[in-house]
Amino acid sequence: MIDLSSSAADMIAHLETLRSEENVAGMARFGIITTHALGISNPDIRAVARLAKKNHARAIELWRSDIREARLLALCTAEPKRLTAEEARNWANDFNSWEIVDCAADLFVEAGLDALISEFADDEREFVRRTAFAMIAGAAVHRKNEPDATILAWLPLIKAHAGDPRNFVRKAVNWALRSIGKRNLACHAPALALAKALAESPDKTARWIGKDAAKELAGEKLLAWLK
């Protein structure tokens, strides 16, 4: 039985017993890197994480394994209050999959590592840059008590990188813009204004981001909900 006393090696051995080659094949269709994957579903990984509980030192060890599921488990069992910016940077150096990025972004937001957002946005690596915008999206949604000014201060980053045509970046930039706009009425107007401006851009990628975001943000259902 996996529990708080289980070592990283114990947990990896347990994950190996859950291996599914059929699932590995299926994951590849969703753009998940399967080179070091065991084919374990995210709900099953979260179930293991609940049994194991948080253990930061063990999470660091799990990450070093290079196994997809062990790294997801590391992100689920790391202790946000103990996570340092340097550790987050080290993990970001290994990012090679959107699902790892999005899970890590939630942890980084919970850890309060906002200073990394602009740093990651300026990084040319596709998955590191995605992390910045996944963090913005997560903060806009989950930080209910955060001043709106903090959230709106990230709009210039969205504008600055709206022209990045790489699939996992442009989708994250779009996600961040929509998430800010859906936060509340105070955030809605500036986000919609940026979406409309991007929709008129001569750049193809920025235009797609703007049009897609504006379509959702100007929707009657959202406007009724925000009011």
Tab-separated table of N, CA, C and O in Angstrom, residues 2-3 6-16 48-49 51-53 58 62 73 77:
chain	number	residue	atom	x	y	z
A	2	ILE	N	0.572	2.180	-0.889
A	2	ILE	CA	1.298	3.432	-0.960
A	2	ILE	C	0.825	4.357	0.157
A	2	ILE	O	-0.380	4.526	0.374
A	3	ASP	N	1.764	4.967	0.879
A	3	ASP	CA	1.402	5.917	1.922
A	3	ASP	C	2.508	6.953	2.075
A	3	ASP	O	3.453	6.996	1.280
A	6	SER	N	6.162	5.919	1.903
A	6	SER	CA	6.680	5.307	0.680
A	6	SER	C	7.768	6.178	0.051
A	6	SER	O	7.640	7.398	-0.014
A	7	SER	N	8.813	5.534	-0.414
A	7	SER	CA	9.896	6.264	-1.071
A	7	SER	C	9.552	6.498	-2.537
A	7	SER	O	8.592	5.924	-3.070
A	8	ALA	N	10.360	7.315	-3.203
A	8	ALA	CA	10.169	7.538	-4.636
A	8	ALA	C	10.294	6.220	-5.390
A	8	ALA	O	9.518	5.936	-6.311
A	9	ALA	N	11.259	5.387	-4.992
A	9	ALA	CA	11.445	4.086	-5.645
A	9	ALA	C	10.219	3.202	-5.454
A	9	ALA	O	9.792	2.502	-6.385
A	10	ASP	N	9.645	3.220	-4.252
A	10	ASP	CA	8.435	2.437	-3.979
A	10	ASP	C	7.296	2.888	-4.890
A	10	ASP	O	6.558	2.058	-5.445
A	11	MET	N	7.157	4.184	-5.029
A	11	MET	CA	6.051	4.719	-5.823
A	11	MET	C	6.232	4.426	-7.306
A	11	MET	O	5.268	4.119	-8.006
A	12	ILE	N	7.455	4.511	-7.779
A	12	ILE	CA	7.715	4.183	-9.183
A	12	ILE	C	7.440	2.700	-9.435
A	12	ILE	O	6.861	2.327	-10.467
A	13	ALA	N	7.836	1.852	-8.489
A	13	ALA	CA	7.561	0.415	-8.623
A	13	ALA	C	6.056	0.165	-8.671
A	13	ALA	O	5.579	-0.682	-9.435
A	14	HIS	N	5.310	0.906	-7.857
A	14	HIS	CA	3.846	0.770	-7.870
A	14	HIS	C	3.267	1.236	-9.205
A	14	HIS	O	2.388	0.578	-9.773
A	15	LEU	N	3.779	2.336	-9.710
A	15	LEU	CA	3.311	2.837	-11.006
A	15	LEU	C	3.559	1.815	-12.112
A	15	LEU	O	2.727	1.651	-13.019
A	16	GLU	N	4.684	1.135	-12.032
A	16	GLU	CA	5.012	0.118	-13.039
A	16	GLU	C	3.956	-0.985	-13.082
A	16	GLU	O	3.677	-1.553	-14.143
A	48	VAL	N	-3.280	7.784	-6.622
A	48	VAL	CA	-2.023	7.424	-5.967
A	48	VAL	C	-1.514	8.607	-5.142
A	48	VAL	O	-1.036	8.435	-4.016
A	49	ALA	N	-1.637	9.809	-5.690
A	49	ALA	CA	-1.167	11.008	-4.985
A	49	ALA	C	-1.921	11.207	-3.671
A	49	ALA	O	-1.326	11.614	-2.666
A	51	LEU	N	-3.147	8.927	-1.759
A	51	LEU	CA	-2.641	7.943	-0.795
A	51	LEU	C	-1.255	8.325	-0.290
A	51	LEU	O	-0.934	8.177	0.884
A	52	ALA	N	-0.438	8.831	-1.187
A	52	ALA	CA	0.950	9.150	-0.842
A	52	ALA	C	1.066	10.426	-0.026
A	52	ALA	O	1.977	10.566	0.789
A	53	LYS	N	0.164	11.366	-0.272
A	53	LYS	CA	0.166	12.675	0.381
A	53	LYS	C	1.396	13.489	-0.044
A	53	LYS	O	2.224	13.048	-0.816
A	58	ARG	N	10.571	13.925	-1.679
A	58	ARG	CA	10.251	12.767	-2.528
A	58	ARG	C	9.801	13.229	-3.912
A	58	ARG	O	10.128	12.594	-4.930
A	62	LEU	N	11.097	12.010	-7.519
A	62	LEU	CA	10.194	11.480	-8.550
A	62	LEU	C	10.414	12.196	-9.877
A	62	LEU	O	10.408	11.569	-10.941
A	73	LEU	N	3.092	12.735	-10.781
A	73	LEU	CA	2.955	12.449	-9.363
A	73	LEU	C	3.788	13.436	-8.538
A	73	LEU	O	3.367	13.880	-7.459
A	77	THR	N	2.300	15.949	-5.634
A	77	THR	CA	2.681	15.713	-4.235
A	77	THR	C	3.748	16.677	-3.723
A	77	THR	O	4.162	16.592	-2.568
